[in-house]
Short mmCIF file of C-alpha atoms in Angstrom, two decimals:
data_model
loop_
_atom_site.label_atom_id
_atom_site.label_comp_id
_atom_site.label_asym_id
_atom_site.label_seq_id
_atom_site.Cartn_x
_atom_site.Cartn_y
_atom_site.Cartn_z
CA UNK A 1 102.36 126.75 129.65
CA UNK A 2 101.66 129.51 127.20
CA UNK A 3 99.38 127.57 124.86
CA UNK A 4 98.76 130.66 122.74
CA UNK A 5 102.49 131.07 122.14
CA UNK A 6 102.79 127.43 121.16
CA UNK A 7 99.94 127.80 118.72
CA UNK A 8 101.67 130.77 117.20
CA UNK A 9 104.99 128.99 116.96
CA UNK A 10 103.43 125.93 115.30
CA UNK A 11 101.69 128.17 112.77
CA UNK A 12 104.96 129.71 111.83
CA UNK A 13 106.56 126.35 111.28
CA UNK A 14 104.38 125.63 108.27
CA UNK A 15 106.93 127.44 106.05
CA UNK A 16 110.03 125.99 107.88
CA UNK A 17 112.36 123.45 106.34
CA UNK A 18 112.07 119.85 107.41
CA UNK A 19 115.07 119.97 109.73
CA UNK A 20 113.83 123.09 111.55
CA UNK A 21 110.31 121.69 111.66
CA UNK A 22 111.41 118.43 113.28
CA UNK A 23 113.66 120.31 115.80
CA UNK A 24 111.06 122.78 116.96
CA UNK A 25 108.28 120.14 117.25
CA UNK A 26 110.52 117.95 119.28
CA UNK A 27 111.26 120.89 121.69
CA UNK A 28 107.58 121.69 122.08
CA UNK A 29 106.69 118.05 122.69
CA UNK A 30 109.44 117.67 125.32
CA UNK A 31 108.20 120.90 127.09
CA UNK A 32 104.71 119.37 127.36
CA UNK A 33 106.17 116.14 128.81
CA UNK A 34 108.38 118.05 131.24
CA UNK A 35 105.36 119.89 132.69
CA UNK A 36 103.15 116.84 132.58
CA UNK A 37 100.61 118.63 130.40
CA UNK A 38 98.90 117.30 127.29
CA UNK A 39 98.90 119.33 124.14
CA UNK A 40 95.96 121.79 123.96
CA UNK A 41 96.02 122.42 120.21
CA UNK A 42 93.82 120.69 117.60
CA UNK A 43 94.85 118.54 114.65
CA UNK A 44 92.91 118.81 111.40
CA UNK A 45 95.38 117.23 108.98
CA UNK A 46 96.83 113.71 108.46
CA UNK A 47 100.02 114.99 106.89
CA UNK A 48 102.73 113.43 108.99
CA UNK A 49 105.45 115.08 106.89
CA UNK A 50 104.52 118.77 106.98
CA UNK A 51 101.72 119.47 109.45
CA UNK A 52 103.45 121.00 112.58
CA UNK A 53 100.46 120.33 114.85
CA UNK A 54 100.31 116.66 113.91
CA UNK A 55 104.12 116.23 114.00
CA UNK A 56 104.25 117.78 117.47
CA UNK A 57 101.40 115.62 118.81
CA UNK A 58 103.01 112.59 117.25
CA UNK A 59 106.25 113.32 119.03
CA UNK A 60 104.48 113.82 122.34
CA UNK A 61 102.53 110.57 122.28
CA UNK A 62 105.51 108.64 120.93
CA UNK A 63 107.52 109.65 124.01
CA UNK A 64 104.57 108.85 126.23
CA UNK A 65 104.21 105.35 124.84
CA UNK A 66 107.94 104.70 125.01
CA UNK A 67 108.02 105.77 128.66
CA UNK A 68 104.86 103.84 129.64
CA UNK A 69 103.88 101.25 126.98
CA UNK A 70 100.55 100.29 128.62
CA UNK A 71 96.88 100.17 127.85
CA UNK A 72 96.47 103.08 130.28
CA UNK A 73 98.52 105.21 127.91
CA UNK A 74 96.50 104.00 125.01
CA UNK A 75 93.28 104.99 126.71
CA UNK A 76 94.71 108.43 127.46
CA UNK A 77 95.76 108.79 123.82
CA UNK A 78 92.34 107.75 122.60
CA UNK A 79 90.67 110.31 124.89
CA UNK A 80 93.00 113.07 123.64
CA UNK A 81 92.19 112.18 120.05
CA UNK A 82 88.50 112.33 120.70
CA UNK A 83 88.85 115.95 121.86
CA UNK A 84 91.53 117.31 119.55
CA UNK A 85 91.58 115.38 116.19
CA UNK A 86 89.16 116.37 113.56
CA UNK A 87 86.64 113.73 112.53
CA UNK A 88 87.72 113.86 108.90
CA UNK A 89 91.22 112.70 109.69
CA UNK A 90 90.45 110.70 112.90
CA UNK A 91 90.49 107.19 111.40
CA UNK A 92 93.86 107.29 109.51
CA UNK A 93 95.64 108.97 112.50
CA UNK A 94 94.01 106.48 114.97
CA UNK A 95 95.13 103.44 112.87
CA UNK A 96 98.61 104.76 112.28
CA UNK A 97 99.17 105.64 115.93
CA UNK A 98 97.69 102.40 117.39
CA UNK A 99 99.77 100.10 115.11
CA UNK A 100 102.79 102.35 115.05
CA UNK A 101 103.10 102.78 118.79
CA UNK A 102 102.38 99.02 119.17
CA UNK A 103 105.35 98.30 116.89
CA UNK A 104 107.87 100.41 118.83
CA UNK A 105 106.67 98.91 122.17
CA UNK A 106 106.22 95.30 120.97
CA UNK A 107 108.57 94.06 123.65
CA UNK A 108 106.08 94.97 126.39
CA UNK A 109 103.04 92.69 125.86
CA UNK A 110 100.66 92.98 128.79
CA UNK A 111 99.25 90.04 130.63
CA UNK A 112 95.67 88.83 130.65
CA UNK A 113 95.26 90.25 134.16
CA UNK A 114 96.52 93.68 133.14
CA UNK A 115 94.21 93.61 130.16
CA UNK A 116 91.24 92.72 132.35
CA UNK A 117 92.04 95.56 134.81
CA UNK A 118 92.36 98.07 131.95
CA UNK A 119 89.05 96.82 130.45
CA UNK A 120 87.20 97.40 133.70
CA UNK A 121 88.56 100.93 133.94
CA UNK A 122 87.59 101.68 130.28
CA UNK A 123 84.03 100.28 130.64
CA UNK A 124 83.38 102.20 133.83
CA UNK A 125 84.88 105.48 132.52
CA UNK A 126 82.33 107.24 130.26
CA UNK A 127 80.19 107.04 127.18
CA UNK A 128 83.24 107.04 124.98
CA UNK A 129 84.36 103.60 126.37
CA UNK A 130 83.68 101.93 123.01
CA UNK A 131 86.08 104.19 121.12
CA UNK A 132 88.75 103.94 123.81
CA UNK A 133 88.41 100.19 123.93
CA UNK A 134 88.82 100.04 120.11
CA UNK A 135 92.08 102.07 120.22
CA UNK A 136 93.39 99.99 123.13
CA UNK A 137 92.44 96.79 121.25
CA UNK A 138 94.33 97.83 118.17
CA UNK A 139 97.33 98.82 120.26
CA UNK A 140 97.52 95.43 122.02
CA UNK A 141 96.69 93.53 118.84
CA UNK A 142 99.43 95.50 117.12
CA UNK A 143 101.97 94.26 119.65
CA UNK A 144 100.92 90.67 119.06
CA UNK A 145 101.05 91.17 115.34
CA UNK A 146 104.55 92.71 115.55
CA UNK A 147 105.75 89.70 117.58
CA UNK A 148 104.03 87.23 115.22
CA UNK A 149 101.97 85.69 117.92
CA UNK A 150 99.33 84.45 115.57
CA UNK A 151 97.29 82.17 117.81
CA UNK A 152 97.38 84.60 120.74
CA UNK A 153 96.21 87.36 118.42
CA UNK A 154 93.26 85.28 117.11
CA UNK A 155 92.24 84.37 120.71
CA UNK A 156 92.49 87.99 121.84
CA UNK A 157 90.42 89.38 119.00
CA UNK A 158 87.70 86.72 119.31
CA UNK A 159 87.22 86.48 123.06
CA UNK A 160 89.10 89.12 125.04
CA UNK A 161 86.80 91.43 127.12
CA UNK A 162 88.76 94.35 125.80
CA UNK A 163 88.09 93.47 122.16
CA UNK A 164 84.49 92.70 122.93
CA UNK A 165 84.15 96.15 124.52
CA UNK A 166 85.05 97.73 121.20
CA UNK A 167 81.46 96.98 120.15
CA UNK A 168 80.56 97.95 116.56
CA UNK A 169 84.22 98.74 115.85
CA UNK A 170 84.80 94.98 115.71
CA UNK A 171 83.26 95.09 112.22
CA UNK A 172 85.83 97.60 110.99
CA UNK A 173 87.94 96.57 108.02
CA UNK A 174 91.19 96.92 110.09
CA UNK A 175 89.81 94.57 112.72
CA UNK A 176 89.04 92.03 109.99
CA UNK A 177 92.54 92.52 108.57
CA UNK A 178 94.04 91.67 111.93
CA UNK A 179 91.89 88.56 112.06
CA UNK A 180 93.09 87.61 108.63
CA UNK A 181 96.69 88.13 109.70
CA UNK A 182 96.21 85.80 112.65
CA UNK A 183 94.47 83.18 110.52
CA UNK A 184 97.23 83.16 107.85
CA UNK A 185 99.93 82.50 110.37
CA UNK A 186 98.10 80.00 112.56
CA UNK A 187 98.25 76.25 111.91
CA UNK A 188 94.99 75.79 113.72
CA UNK A 189 92.94 77.37 110.87
CA UNK A 190 92.61 76.52 107.20
CA UNK A 191 93.96 78.53 104.31
CA UNK A 192 90.37 78.77 102.96
CA UNK A 193 89.22 80.57 106.12
CA UNK A 194 92.21 83.00 106.08
CA UNK A 195 91.56 83.70 102.41
CA UNK A 196 87.87 84.43 103.12
CA UNK A 197 88.86 87.03 105.67
CA UNK A 198 91.45 88.43 103.28
CA UNK A 199 88.85 88.76 100.52
CA UNK A 200 86.48 90.61 102.90
CA UNK A 201 89.20 93.14 103.52
CA UNK A 202 90.27 93.48 99.88
CA UNK A 203 86.78 93.91 98.46
CA UNK A 204 85.60 96.27 101.18
CA UNK A 205 84.92 99.80 99.85
CA UNK A 206 86.10 101.06 103.33
CA UNK A 207 89.53 99.43 103.03
CA UNK A 208 92.16 101.73 104.53
CA UNK A 209 95.93 101.86 104.04
CA UNK A 210 96.53 100.22 107.38
CA UNK A 211 94.16 97.38 106.63
CA UNK A 212 95.73 96.87 103.25
CA UNK A 213 99.19 96.56 104.79
CA UNK A 214 98.11 94.30 107.68
CA UNK A 215 96.33 91.93 105.29
CA UNK A 216 99.35 91.74 102.91
CA UNK A 217 101.64 91.31 105.92
CA UNK A 218 99.65 88.25 107.02
CA UNK A 219 99.78 86.81 103.49
CA UNK A 220 103.54 87.33 103.31
CA UNK A 221 104.10 85.35 106.56
CA UNK A 222 101.35 82.83 105.97
CA UNK A 223 101.58 79.09 106.34
CA UNK A 224 102.26 77.89 102.76
CA UNK A 225 99.23 77.07 100.56
CA UNK A 226 98.76 76.74 96.77
CA UNK A 227 98.63 80.08 95.03
CA UNK A 228 99.91 82.11 97.99
CA UNK A 229 102.88 83.64 96.16
CA UNK A 230 100.88 84.75 93.12
CA UNK A 231 98.09 86.11 95.30
CA UNK A 232 100.60 88.16 97.33
CA UNK A 233 102.29 89.46 94.20
CA UNK A 234 99.11 90.42 92.40
CA UNK A 235 97.42 92.09 95.47
CA UNK A 236 100.60 93.89 96.41
CA UNK A 237 100.87 95.24 92.91
CA UNK A 238 97.37 96.61 93.21
CA UNK A 239 98.26 98.22 96.50
CA UNK A 240 101.34 99.83 95.11
CA UNK A 241 99.27 101.26 92.26
CA UNK A 242 97.12 102.98 94.88
CA UNK A 243 100.01 104.03 97.11
CA UNK A 244 103.11 104.35 94.92
CA UNK A 245 105.15 106.13 97.60
CA UNK A 246 104.69 103.51 100.27
CA UNK A 247 108.03 101.75 100.98
CA UNK A 248 106.39 98.99 102.97
CA UNK A 249 104.03 98.12 100.11
CA UNK A 250 106.93 97.98 97.65
CA UNK A 251 108.55 95.64 100.19
CA UNK A 252 105.46 93.42 100.14
CA UNK A 253 105.49 93.44 96.33
CA UNK A 254 109.14 92.43 96.30
CA UNK A 255 108.37 89.54 98.58
CA UNK A 256 105.54 88.33 96.37
CA UNK A 257 107.70 88.56 93.20
CA UNK A 258 110.58 86.81 94.96
CA UNK A 259 108.29 83.94 96.07
CA UNK A 260 107.00 83.69 92.44
CA UNK A 261 110.58 83.45 91.09
CA UNK A 262 110.35 86.91 89.39
CA UNK A 263 113.80 87.79 90.68
CA UNK A 264 114.57 90.71 88.31
CA UNK A 265 111.21 92.42 89.11
CA UNK A 266 111.60 91.63 92.75
CA UNK A 267 114.99 93.38 92.82
CA UNK A 268 113.39 96.46 91.29
CA UNK A 269 110.70 96.52 93.94
CA UNK A 270 113.06 96.12 96.88
CA UNK A 271 115.31 98.81 95.57
CA UNK A 272 112.33 101.11 95.30
CA UNK A 273 111.43 100.30 98.91
CA UNK A 274 114.95 101.19 100.05
CA UNK A 275 114.86 104.45 98.13
CA UNK A 276 111.44 105.45 99.61
CA UNK A 277 112.37 104.49 103.15
CA UNK A 278 112.73 107.74 105.09
CA UNK A 279 116.37 108.59 105.89
CA UNK A 280 115.38 109.68 109.42
CA UNK A 281 113.90 107.06 111.71
CA UNK A 282 111.40 108.97 113.89
CA UNK A 283 108.03 107.56 112.97
CA UNK A 284 109.48 104.32 111.51
CA UNK A 285 112.17 102.18 112.98
CA UNK A 286 114.55 103.06 110.18
CA UNK A 287 117.40 100.73 111.07
CA UNK A 288 115.16 97.81 111.67
CA UNK A 289 113.23 98.24 108.43
CA UNK A 290 116.35 98.97 106.44
CA UNK A 291 117.87 95.72 107.83
CA UNK A 292 114.81 93.77 106.79
CA UNK A 293 114.83 95.26 103.35
CA UNK A 294 118.58 94.61 102.85
CA UNK A 295 118.19 91.04 104.04
CA UNK A 296 115.34 90.51 101.54
CA UNK A 297 117.41 92.13 98.84
CA UNK A 298 120.29 89.68 99.57
CA UNK A 299 117.88 86.75 99.45
CA UNK A 300 116.56 87.87 96.10
CA UNK A 301 120.09 88.24 94.71
CA UNK A 302 120.97 84.72 95.93
CA UNK A 303 117.78 83.23 94.41
CA UNK A 304 118.44 85.04 91.19
CA UNK A 305 122.00 83.61 90.95
CA UNK A 306 120.74 80.15 91.83
CA UNK A 307 118.01 80.39 89.21
CA UNK A 308 120.51 81.41 86.59
CA UNK A 309 122.83 78.60 87.50
CA UNK A 310 119.97 76.14 87.37
CA UNK A 311 118.90 77.45 83.94
CA UNK A 312 122.49 76.98 82.67
CA UNK A 313 122.65 73.47 84.13
CA UNK A 314 119.23 72.66 82.62
CA UNK A 315 120.35 73.99 79.18
CA UNK A 316 123.55 71.93 79.40
CA UNK A 317 121.55 68.80 80.38
CA UNK A 318 119.15 69.39 77.47
CA UNK A 319 121.96 69.90 75.04
CA UNK A 320 123.72 66.74 76.28
CA UNK A 321 120.45 64.80 75.94
CA UNK A 322 120.06 66.08 72.37
CA UNK A 323 123.62 65.03 71.55
CA UNK A 324 123.13 61.61 73.13
CA UNK A 325 119.84 61.16 71.20
CA UNK A 326 121.58 62.20 67.95
CA UNK A 327 124.47 59.83 68.59
CA UNK A 328 122.07 57.03 69.38
CA UNK A 329 120.18 57.63 66.13
CA UNK A 330 123.48 57.59 64.27
CA UNK A 331 124.51 54.38 65.92
CA UNK A 332 121.15 52.78 65.18
CA UNK A 333 121.46 53.82 61.58
CA UNK A 334 124.96 52.34 61.32
CA UNK A 335 123.81 49.15 62.95
CA UNK A 336 120.98 48.80 60.47
CA UNK A 337 123.34 49.44 57.56
CA UNK A 338 125.86 46.91 58.88
CA UNK A 339 123.14 44.31 59.31
CA UNK A 340 121.79 45.03 55.84
CA UNK A 341 125.22 44.66 54.34
CA UNK A 342 126.01 41.47 56.21
CA UNK A 343 122.60 39.98 55.32
CA UNK A 344 122.97 40.78 51.63
CA UNK A 345 126.61 39.63 51.61
CA UNK A 346 125.68 36.36 53.27
CA UNK A 347 122.82 35.86 50.86
CA UNK A 348 125.05 36.52 47.92
CA UNK A 349 127.77 34.11 49.17
CA UNK A 350 125.11 31.47 49.89
CA UNK A 351 123.52 32.00 46.50
CA UNK A 352 126.91 31.76 44.75
CA UNK A 353 127.89 28.57 46.57
CA UNK A 354 124.52 27.01 46.02
CA UNK A 355 124.37 27.96 42.40
CA UNK A 356 127.82 26.53 41.82
CA UNK A 357 126.82 23.17 43.32
CA UNK A 358 123.67 23.11 41.20
CA UNK A 359 125.54 24.08 38.05
CA UNK A 360 128.12 21.30 38.58
CA UNK A 361 125.43 18.71 39.13
CA UNK A 362 125.21 16.98 35.73
CA UNK A 363 122.13 14.96 36.53
CA UNK A 364 119.77 17.90 36.16
CA UNK A 365 118.49 19.43 32.92
CA UNK A 366 119.16 23.17 32.23
CA UNK A 367 115.59 24.14 32.98
CA UNK A 368 115.64 22.16 36.24
CA UNK A 369 118.85 23.90 37.25
CA UNK A 370 117.56 27.37 36.49
CA UNK A 371 114.35 26.65 38.40
CA UNK A 372 116.25 25.47 41.44
CA UNK A 373 118.68 28.47 41.28
CA UNK A 374 115.69 30.89 41.06
CA UNK A 375 113.91 29.26 43.97
CA UNK A 376 117.04 29.15 46.03
CA UNK A 377 117.85 32.82 45.26
CA UNK A 378 114.32 33.94 46.10
CA UNK A 379 114.52 32.17 49.47
CA UNK A 380 117.78 33.81 50.30
CA UNK A 381 116.45 37.23 49.24
CA UNK A 382 113.35 36.69 51.43
CA UNK A 383 115.57 35.72 54.32
CA UNK A 384 117.72 38.84 53.94
CA UNK A 385 114.64 41.12 53.77
CA UNK A 386 113.19 39.45 56.88
CA UNK A 387 116.45 40.02 58.83
CA UNK A 388 116.66 43.66 57.68
CA UNK A 389 113.04 44.41 58.41
CA UNK A 390 113.09 42.76 61.80
CA UNK A 391 116.20 44.71 62.76
CA UNK A 392 114.63 48.02 61.66
CA UNK A 393 111.39 47.30 63.56
CA UNK A 394 113.23 46.42 66.76
CA UNK A 395 115.41 49.57 66.63
CA UNK A 396 112.44 51.81 65.77
CA UNK A 397 110.47 50.50 68.72
CA UNK A 398 113.42 51.06 71.06
CA UNK A 399 113.86 54.64 69.72
CA UNK A 400 110.19 55.44 70.56
CA UNK A 401 110.08 53.83 74.02
CA UNK A 402 109.48 56.25 77.01
CA UNK A 403 112.73 56.83 78.85
CA UNK A 404 110.84 56.51 82.18
#
């Protein structure tokens, strides 16, 4: 291949429109594949949208992984990166490639035996074995993550010879984020342990975009625990503030708001995620992600309608309860008034009849008659007051009694 001509062509593509850029990079990548030759140019930018060199290399390795989704390919990719990717942009490209290629080949998880064979080859290869093992570990872990194999992922990261061969890279923030993802989804670990790992990622000054997304992804699919929804919402909002053009982080925020019951805000977030999702599905699985986003949007809409219906029903129930309470108070007041009237009327009738009998009794003096009438009237008045007071006290106690 004429590598100088390819270099010249890629340099000219800097000013090309996106359609031409994509087409030419695809052609160059396919020509490398056809001749079984790896690209010979260098990459010094992490701009996956406009850098022709990175786009062409990305196309090449994407096809390689689709054709042979193995750890052997991952080792070859890691070796190419060590020689051709500038140190300043090495980490973001490594993380994006390892997890991205894992996602598109998630249906080809390798067995323990295949992992052991690949590990032996890596360790025996050269002094860069540690770096190659790290990339291969991320690649395999990315497959387990994409398939939501939480327990298998935890076991692989903790005890696999391949993961152990990564050496000091095991302390990287992305490695910790993958461990947090596994812990959140596993029912063999506690929420406290998962949150500890999550906090290590979140508070790390070396936290990367990939680590941020993996940690939030684990929290979004976590076994339920108290405060999970609010934690996801708040942390995703922070992430969106740092990466406002990331469709996946807006999706995470929509999920957190949805779980918190903030349906209107969740709808805004999911619509933003759909708007930011690239129309072309080269690097991302456009149709798959769009399907996930639309399904989440539908779930948010359903939850919002149900919440509104529940609010209306709650308001109607409260209004009915107020009306019943008002009616009960009115009835109690009427009962008291009726009892008061009956008591007074009965006392008056009794007083009148009793007074008449006393008045017709000619054996008593006038003073004696008046004293008896006064004593009799006072007793009847006291009786009426006792009946009225007792009735009021009983009804007042009933009105204050706890409904439960």
